[in-house]
mmCIF file of C-alpha atoms in Angstrom:
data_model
loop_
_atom_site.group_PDB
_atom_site.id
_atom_site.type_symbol
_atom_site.label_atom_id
_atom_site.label_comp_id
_atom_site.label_asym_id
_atom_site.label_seq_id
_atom_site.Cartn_x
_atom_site.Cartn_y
_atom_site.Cartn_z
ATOM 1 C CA UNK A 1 -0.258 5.653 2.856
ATOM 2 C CA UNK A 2 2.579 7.545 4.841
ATOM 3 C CA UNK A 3 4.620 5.247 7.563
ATOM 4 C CA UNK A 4 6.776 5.282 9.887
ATOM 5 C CA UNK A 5 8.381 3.084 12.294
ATOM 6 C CA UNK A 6 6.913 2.236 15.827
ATOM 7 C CA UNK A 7 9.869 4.025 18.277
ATOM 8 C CA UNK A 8 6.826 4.854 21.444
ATOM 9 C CA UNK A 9 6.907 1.165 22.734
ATOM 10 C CA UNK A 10 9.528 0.223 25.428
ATOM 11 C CA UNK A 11 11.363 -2.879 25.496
ATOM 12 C CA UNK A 12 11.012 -5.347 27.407
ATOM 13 C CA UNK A 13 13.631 -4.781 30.032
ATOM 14 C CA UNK A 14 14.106 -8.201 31.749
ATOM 15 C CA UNK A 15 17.380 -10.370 29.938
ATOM 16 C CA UNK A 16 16.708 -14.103 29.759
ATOM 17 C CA UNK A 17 18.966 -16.647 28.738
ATOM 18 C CA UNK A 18 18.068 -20.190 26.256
ATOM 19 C CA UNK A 19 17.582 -22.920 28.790
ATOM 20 C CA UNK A 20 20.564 -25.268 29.939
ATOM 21 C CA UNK A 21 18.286 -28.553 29.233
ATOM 22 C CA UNK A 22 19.448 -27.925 25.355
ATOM 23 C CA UNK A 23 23.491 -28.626 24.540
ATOM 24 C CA UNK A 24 23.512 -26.290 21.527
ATOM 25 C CA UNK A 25 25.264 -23.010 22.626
ATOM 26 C CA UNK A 26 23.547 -20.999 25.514
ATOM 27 C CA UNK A 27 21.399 -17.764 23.315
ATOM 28 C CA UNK A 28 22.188 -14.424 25.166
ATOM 29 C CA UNK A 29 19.047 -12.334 25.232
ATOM 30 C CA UNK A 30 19.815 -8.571 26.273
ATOM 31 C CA UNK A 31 16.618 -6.292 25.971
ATOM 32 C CA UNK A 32 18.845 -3.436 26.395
ATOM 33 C CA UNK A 33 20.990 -4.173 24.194
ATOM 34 C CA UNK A 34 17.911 -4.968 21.863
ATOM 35 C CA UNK A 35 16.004 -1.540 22.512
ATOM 36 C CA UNK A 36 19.343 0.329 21.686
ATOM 37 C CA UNK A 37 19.540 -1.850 18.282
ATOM 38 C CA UNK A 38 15.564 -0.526 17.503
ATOM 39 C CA UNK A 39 16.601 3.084 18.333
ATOM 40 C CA UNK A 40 19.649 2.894 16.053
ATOM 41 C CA UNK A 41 17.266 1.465 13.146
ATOM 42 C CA UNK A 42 14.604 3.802 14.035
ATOM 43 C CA UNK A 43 17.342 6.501 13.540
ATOM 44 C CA UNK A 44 18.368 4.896 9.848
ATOM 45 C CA UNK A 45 14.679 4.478 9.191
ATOM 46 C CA UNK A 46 14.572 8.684 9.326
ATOM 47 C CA UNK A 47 17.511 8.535 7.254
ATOM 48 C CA UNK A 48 15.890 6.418 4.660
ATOM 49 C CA UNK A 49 18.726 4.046 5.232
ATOM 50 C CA UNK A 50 16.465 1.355 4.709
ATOM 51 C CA UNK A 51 19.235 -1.798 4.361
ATOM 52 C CA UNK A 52 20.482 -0.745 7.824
ATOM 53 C CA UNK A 53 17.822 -0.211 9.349
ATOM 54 C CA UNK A 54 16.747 -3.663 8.692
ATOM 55 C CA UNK A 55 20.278 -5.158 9.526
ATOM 56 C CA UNK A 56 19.663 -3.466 13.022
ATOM 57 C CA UNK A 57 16.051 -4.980 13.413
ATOM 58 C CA UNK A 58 17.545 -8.189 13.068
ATOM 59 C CA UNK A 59 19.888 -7.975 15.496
ATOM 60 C CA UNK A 60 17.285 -6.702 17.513
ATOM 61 C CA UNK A 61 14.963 -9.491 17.035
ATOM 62 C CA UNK A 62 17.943 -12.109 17.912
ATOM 63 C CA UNK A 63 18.409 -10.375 21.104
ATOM 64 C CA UNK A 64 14.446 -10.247 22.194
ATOM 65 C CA UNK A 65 13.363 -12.954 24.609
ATOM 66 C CA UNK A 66 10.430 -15.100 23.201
ATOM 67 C CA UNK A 67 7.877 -14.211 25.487
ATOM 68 C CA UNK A 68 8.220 -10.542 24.805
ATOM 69 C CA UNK A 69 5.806 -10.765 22.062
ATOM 70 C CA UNK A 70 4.550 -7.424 21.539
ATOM 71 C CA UNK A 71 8.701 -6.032 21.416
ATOM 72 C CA UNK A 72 8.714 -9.005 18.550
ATOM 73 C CA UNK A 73 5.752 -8.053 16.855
ATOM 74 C CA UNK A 74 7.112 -4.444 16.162
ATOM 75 C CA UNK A 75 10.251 -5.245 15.367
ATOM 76 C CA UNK A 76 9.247 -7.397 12.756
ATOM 77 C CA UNK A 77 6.710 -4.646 11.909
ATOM 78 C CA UNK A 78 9.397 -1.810 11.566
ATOM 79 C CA UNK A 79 11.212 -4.503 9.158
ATOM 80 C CA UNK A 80 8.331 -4.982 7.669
ATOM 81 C CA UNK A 81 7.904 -1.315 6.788
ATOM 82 C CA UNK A 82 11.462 -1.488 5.982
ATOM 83 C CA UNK A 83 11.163 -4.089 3.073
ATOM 84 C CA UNK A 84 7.456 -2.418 1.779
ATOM 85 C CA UNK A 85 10.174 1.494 1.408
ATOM 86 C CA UNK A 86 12.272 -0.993 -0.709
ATOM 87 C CA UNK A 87 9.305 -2.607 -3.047
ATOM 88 C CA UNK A 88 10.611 -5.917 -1.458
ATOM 89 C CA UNK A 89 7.284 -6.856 -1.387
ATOM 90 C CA UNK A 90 6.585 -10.773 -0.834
ATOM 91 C CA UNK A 91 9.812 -10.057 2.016
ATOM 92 C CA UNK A 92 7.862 -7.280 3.466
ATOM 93 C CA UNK A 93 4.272 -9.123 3.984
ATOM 94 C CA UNK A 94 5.850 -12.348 5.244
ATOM 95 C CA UNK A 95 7.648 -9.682 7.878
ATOM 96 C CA UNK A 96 4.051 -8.346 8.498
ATOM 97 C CA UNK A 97 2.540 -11.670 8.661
ATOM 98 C CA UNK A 98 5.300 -12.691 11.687
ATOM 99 C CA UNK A 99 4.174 -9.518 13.283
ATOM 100 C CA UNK A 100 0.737 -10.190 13.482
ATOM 101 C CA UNK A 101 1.110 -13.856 14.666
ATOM 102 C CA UNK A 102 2.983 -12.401 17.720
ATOM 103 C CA UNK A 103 0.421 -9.555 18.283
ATOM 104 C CA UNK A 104 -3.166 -10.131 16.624
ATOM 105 C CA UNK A 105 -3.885 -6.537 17.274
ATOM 106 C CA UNK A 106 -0.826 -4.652 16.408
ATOM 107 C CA UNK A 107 -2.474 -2.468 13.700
ATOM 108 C CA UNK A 108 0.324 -1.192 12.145
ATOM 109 C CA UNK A 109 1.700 -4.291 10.623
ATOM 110 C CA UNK A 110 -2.103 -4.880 9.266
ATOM 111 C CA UNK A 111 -1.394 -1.422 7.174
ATOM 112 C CA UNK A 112 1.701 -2.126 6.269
ATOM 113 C CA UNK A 113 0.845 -5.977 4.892
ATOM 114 C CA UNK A 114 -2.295 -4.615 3.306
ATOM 115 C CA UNK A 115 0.086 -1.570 1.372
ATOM 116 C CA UNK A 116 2.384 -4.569 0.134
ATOM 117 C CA UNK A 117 -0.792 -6.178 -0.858
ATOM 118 C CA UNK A 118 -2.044 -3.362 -2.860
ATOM 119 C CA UNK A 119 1.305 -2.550 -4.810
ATOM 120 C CA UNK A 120 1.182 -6.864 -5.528
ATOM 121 C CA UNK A 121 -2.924 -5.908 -6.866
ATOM 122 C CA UNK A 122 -3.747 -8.310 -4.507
ATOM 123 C CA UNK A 123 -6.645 -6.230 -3.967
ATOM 124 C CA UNK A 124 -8.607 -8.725 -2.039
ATOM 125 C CA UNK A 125 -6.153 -9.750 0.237
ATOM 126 C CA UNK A 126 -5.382 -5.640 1.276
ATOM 127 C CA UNK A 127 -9.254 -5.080 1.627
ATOM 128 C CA UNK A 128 -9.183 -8.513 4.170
ATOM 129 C CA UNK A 129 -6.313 -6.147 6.304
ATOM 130 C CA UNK A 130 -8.357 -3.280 5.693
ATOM 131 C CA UNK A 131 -12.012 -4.755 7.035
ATOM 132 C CA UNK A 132 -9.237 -6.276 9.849
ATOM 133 C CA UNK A 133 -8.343 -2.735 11.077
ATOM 134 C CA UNK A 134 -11.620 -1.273 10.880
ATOM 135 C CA UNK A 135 -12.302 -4.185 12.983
ATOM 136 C CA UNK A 136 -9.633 -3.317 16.094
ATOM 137 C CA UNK A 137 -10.658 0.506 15.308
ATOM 138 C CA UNK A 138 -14.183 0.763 14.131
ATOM 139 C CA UNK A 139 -14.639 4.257 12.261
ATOM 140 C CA UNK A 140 -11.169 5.015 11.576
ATOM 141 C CA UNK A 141 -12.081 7.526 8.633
ATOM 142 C CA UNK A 142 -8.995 6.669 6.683
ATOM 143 C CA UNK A 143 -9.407 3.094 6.727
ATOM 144 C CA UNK A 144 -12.884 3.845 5.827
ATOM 145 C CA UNK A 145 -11.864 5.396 2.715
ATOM 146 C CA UNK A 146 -9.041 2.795 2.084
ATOM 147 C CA UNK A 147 -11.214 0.238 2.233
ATOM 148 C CA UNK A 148 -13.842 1.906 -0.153
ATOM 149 C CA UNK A 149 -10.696 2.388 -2.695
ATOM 150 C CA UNK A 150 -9.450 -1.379 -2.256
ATOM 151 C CA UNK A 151 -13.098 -2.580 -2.745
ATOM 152 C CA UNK A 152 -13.584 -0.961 -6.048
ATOM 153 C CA UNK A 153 -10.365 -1.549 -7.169
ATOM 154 C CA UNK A 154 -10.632 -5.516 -6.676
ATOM 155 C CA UNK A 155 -14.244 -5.217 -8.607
ATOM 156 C CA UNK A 156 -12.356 -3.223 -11.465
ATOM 157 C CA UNK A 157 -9.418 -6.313 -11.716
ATOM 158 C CA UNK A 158 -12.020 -8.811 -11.374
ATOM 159 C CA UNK A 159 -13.899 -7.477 -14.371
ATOM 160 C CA UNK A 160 -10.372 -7.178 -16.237
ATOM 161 C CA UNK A 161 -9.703 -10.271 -15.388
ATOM 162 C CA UNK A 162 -13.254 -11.409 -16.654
ATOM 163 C CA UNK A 163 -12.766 -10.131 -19.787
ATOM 164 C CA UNK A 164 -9.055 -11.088 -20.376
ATOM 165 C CA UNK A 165 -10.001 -15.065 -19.867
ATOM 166 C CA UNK A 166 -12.910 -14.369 -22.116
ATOM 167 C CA UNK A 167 -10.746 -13.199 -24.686
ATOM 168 C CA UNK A 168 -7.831 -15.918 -24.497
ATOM 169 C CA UNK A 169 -11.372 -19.075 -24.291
ATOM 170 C CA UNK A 170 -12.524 -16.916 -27.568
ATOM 171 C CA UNK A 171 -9.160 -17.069 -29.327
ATOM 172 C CA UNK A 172 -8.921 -20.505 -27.768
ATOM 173 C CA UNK A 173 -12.082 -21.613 -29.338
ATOM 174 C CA UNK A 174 -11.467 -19.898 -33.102
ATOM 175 C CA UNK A 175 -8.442 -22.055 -33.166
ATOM 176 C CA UNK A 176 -10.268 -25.552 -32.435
ATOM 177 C CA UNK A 177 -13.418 -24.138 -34.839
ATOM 178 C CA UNK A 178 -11.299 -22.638 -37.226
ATOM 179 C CA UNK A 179 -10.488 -26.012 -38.462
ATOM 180 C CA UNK A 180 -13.900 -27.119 -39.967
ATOM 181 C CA UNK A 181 -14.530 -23.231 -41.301
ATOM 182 C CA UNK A 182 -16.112 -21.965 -38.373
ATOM 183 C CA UNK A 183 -15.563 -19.667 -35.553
ATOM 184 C CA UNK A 184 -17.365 -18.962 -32.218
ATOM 185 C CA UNK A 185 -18.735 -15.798 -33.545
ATOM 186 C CA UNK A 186 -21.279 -18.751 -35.641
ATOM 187 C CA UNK A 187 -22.271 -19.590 -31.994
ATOM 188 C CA UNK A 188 -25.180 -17.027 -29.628
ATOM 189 C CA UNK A 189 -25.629 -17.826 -26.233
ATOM 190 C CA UNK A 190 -29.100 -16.989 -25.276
ATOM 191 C CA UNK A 191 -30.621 -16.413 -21.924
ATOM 192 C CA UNK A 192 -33.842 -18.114 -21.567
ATOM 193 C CA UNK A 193 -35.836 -15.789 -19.156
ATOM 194 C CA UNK A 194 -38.558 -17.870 -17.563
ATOM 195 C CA UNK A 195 -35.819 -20.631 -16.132
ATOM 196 C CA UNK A 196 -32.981 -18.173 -16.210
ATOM 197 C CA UNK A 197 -30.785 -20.835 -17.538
ATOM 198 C CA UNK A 198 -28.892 -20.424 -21.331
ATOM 199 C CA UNK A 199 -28.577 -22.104 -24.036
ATOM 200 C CA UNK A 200 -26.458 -21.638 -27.588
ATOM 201 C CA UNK A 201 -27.803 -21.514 -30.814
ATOM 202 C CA UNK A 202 -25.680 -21.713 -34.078
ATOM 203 C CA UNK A 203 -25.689 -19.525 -36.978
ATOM 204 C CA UNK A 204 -23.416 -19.398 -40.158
#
């Protein structure tokens, strides 16, 4: 999916300073200063300067007060996107995941987490981000077709990864066997189908 950075939300435009009760060095928030830092990585974003575009989010982020959560929660989400452009992917859904625990609802970073996801085949964990947005947006008709795509793609890996364990047990199992002249192919399992349960019957 196609994304962008989030440059329609203003900044919170109150400064706050660390309190004095702590004797490390006083921290200088400047939401000015932070909003122009956003704009200039909003402006590298377009340039697919990716690297400083990030650098700029940061210093963002160290100049946002703490209780301007939503401000946080894109920032980290435009780094987020940042890091997903750059196939840093574990970097990129632990910036999406800081997102979201500032702003539940910020959809974007949900997208963006559940793309990372998807590249990682962590099928399961994109369609959770995907049922998630349809959840803040019921009927979005691209999620609605994302989420059809993720679904069938985590059946299709589940099945591969059926069948790939079944394989390595079966190779597994001809090793053990194949020292007293057998091999699991000598071995049926059959499906009894009155209890439903199975049991294995041995042939040479």
């Amino acid at each position: 999916m196609t994304e962008n950075v989030d440059d329609n939300q203003t900044m919170t435009e109150t400064n706050e300073q660390a309190s004095e009760e702590v004797s490390v060095p006083e921290i200088l928030y400047d939401a000015a200063a932070a909003k122009t830092k956003k704009e200039e990585g909003n402006k590298y974003f377009t340039q697919s300067e990716f690297d400083l575009a990030i650098e700029c989010y940061d210093n963002a982020l160290s100049l946002t007060p703490p209780d301007a959560t939503r401000d946080l929660a894109i920032l980290h989400g435009n780094k987020g996107v940042c890091l997903l452009k750059l196939e840093r992917l574990d970097l990129a859904i632990e910036s999406c995941t800081k997102s979201i625990e500032f702003d539940e609802t910020y959809v974007k970073s949900y997208i963006r987490r559940a793309g990372a996801y998807e590249k990682k085949e962590q099928y399961a964990e994109a369609l959770k981000d995907a049922n998630k947005i349809l959840e803040l947006e019921p009927g979005r008709p691209d999620m609605v077709r994302w989420a059809a795509e993720l679904d069938k793609k985590q059946k299709e890996k589940f099945e591969k990864d059926k069948e790939e364990m079944i394989g390595k047990l079966k190779d597994l199992g001809n090793t053990l066997l194949g020292k007293f002249g057998l091999s699991v192919d000598n071995f049926k399992l059959n499906k009894d189908p009155n209890s439903g349960g199975y049991n294995i019957s041995f042939g040479q």
